[in-house]
Amino acid sequence: MSEFKTVRGMRDFLPEEAKMMRYVEAQARRVAELYGYKEIITPVVESYELLSAKAGEEVRSRMFVFKDLGGRGVALRPEFTASVARLVATTLRNEPRPFRLFSVGSIYRYDEPQRGRYREIWQSNYELMGSSKPEADAEILMLTNSLMEAVGPKKIAFKVGHVGVLRGLFNQERLEDKVQNAVMQLMDKKQYEDAFKLVEGAGASEKCMAILRELVKLKGKNVGGVVDKIEDRVKGYEKSVEAAKNLREALELVSESGCKIEMTVDAGFARGLEYYTGLIFEVYVPSMDFALAGGGRYDKLIELFGGEPTPAVGVAHGIDRIMLAMQTQGSVHKIGGERKVVVIPIKEELRGEALKVSQVLRNTGIFVEVEVMGRKMAKALEDADRRKMDFAVIVGERELKEGAVMLRDLARREQSIVKIKKIAQVVKD
Ligand code: HAM
């Protein structure tokens, strides 16, 4: 046995899993089309500077960073957003707004491997750039809900918040950006006491501290009620009040759309990435304590990359975790279902004929495998059963003269002579 194995945190996808992954990806692509998102393909390797600019300490410290042979500081992308923002700040600079851009593929984070946490991760990513309006935020929430509905994890719930509420407080208290970012990282990890200490240490007023302590307790499914309370608590902090109003507007639009989303508003909710400026959200299912998707509004990133001021909102769905949710909940049955046929020549001299028949069948859209192991008929049929093929096409001289073959229904264990040109009809019925 070879001693080679996958690198820690990396995984092989065997056929069943690969199929499931491509299924989720196909659904993600379909949702992109339904909502008007055009696919773009950006490089896995980008400059370290670009990727680290606003990634946040958590993601930044876990990037796969290296120098290429030309001595350039590069990294494997830890997300798609920076690459899409780069494109909009450069090549797409003069194109009309809004942009709706979709990407799907692998990203890399040096996270500690465990259930639902990997180092090579697959995301479907959607960015809506150019609009600051709450209907754009609403669209990203709705699109995420559409994908979850299409793919099948059950009992999904959204956690929603607004970065502007906390940032509004901190800015008015004149907390430095660096401190604010560190506080948000701690809040993302729910280390509230440490976060409070940092805010207090940076000279925040008692009023601010009192509000902060109340905010982290404010959460609930009564969306309107919680947002009202947030707005009430942050009185006197103008930007925070504005943020609460903005959150209300976006969530009301989702509700008006008729889209039924199970939602919890959480005033103390923060996300690890630093670029967020507005509404943020994550998607969960009951049996798992990690998010299946995450996103939010980031209005300053494209500017930061030297582009035109371009407000933006987006989301990334974790395909690996969506797959895990489907497996855990047993909702995988939707995938596949195509009829499969194996073509077996009754003797060696008919190998060419078997290949020819297989081509004819494939041209009519049937999934065909040919017996290539030179096995006797009984063994080949046994193998076809084991691999859950639906039909065997047995190629014999006598039938061929009539333009026919023996078609065996492997489940029913019945067989009959069928004209080759009629096989597609029988198999697909
Ligand atoms: P994120 O929350 O860092 O957001 O990642 C999005 C999703 O990727 C997570 O909810 C999770 O499902 C999956 N994910 C992340 N890390 C891992 C991991 N180590 N193992 C398994 N799954 C993981 C972003 O990436 C932002 N770029 C989203 C965004 C787009 N915001 C605006 N536009």
Coordinates of C-alpha atoms in Angstrom, one line a residue, residues 7 14 65 89 97 109 112-113 143 149 160 196 207 209 249 260 271 281 284 291 293 301 308 320-321 342 344 388 419:
V7 CA -2.4 16.8 2.8
L14 CA -15.3 10.1 -4.6
V65 CA 0.7 32.5 1.6
A89 CA -12.2 48.4 -9.7
R97 CA -24.1 49.5 -12.9
R109 CA -8.2 28.7 4.6
E112 CA -8.3 23.6 12.1
P113 CA -9.8 20.6 10.3
L143 CA -31.5 34.5 -3.6
E149 CA -34.9 25.6 -1.1
V160 CA -29.3 38.9 10.6
F196 CA -16.2 45.2 26.2
K207 CA -23.4 55.5 28.1
M209 CA -20.8 50.7 27.4
E249 CA -36.3 48.6 5.4
K260 CA -40.9 33.2 3.8
R271 CA -18.7 38.7 11.1
F281 CA -26.3 37.6 7.8
Y284 CA -27.9 27.8 9.9
A291 CA -23.0 28.5 9.1
A293 CA -23.7 30.6 4.2
L301 CA -14.1 47.9 -0.7
E308 CA -15.1 54.2 -8.4
D320 CA -19.3 21.5 1.6
R321 CA -21.5 22.4 4.6
V342 CA -24.1 -1.7 -20.2
I344 CA -21.8 -6.6 -23.7
K388 CA -26.9 -1.0 -10.3
K419 CA -34.4 -3.0 -32.8

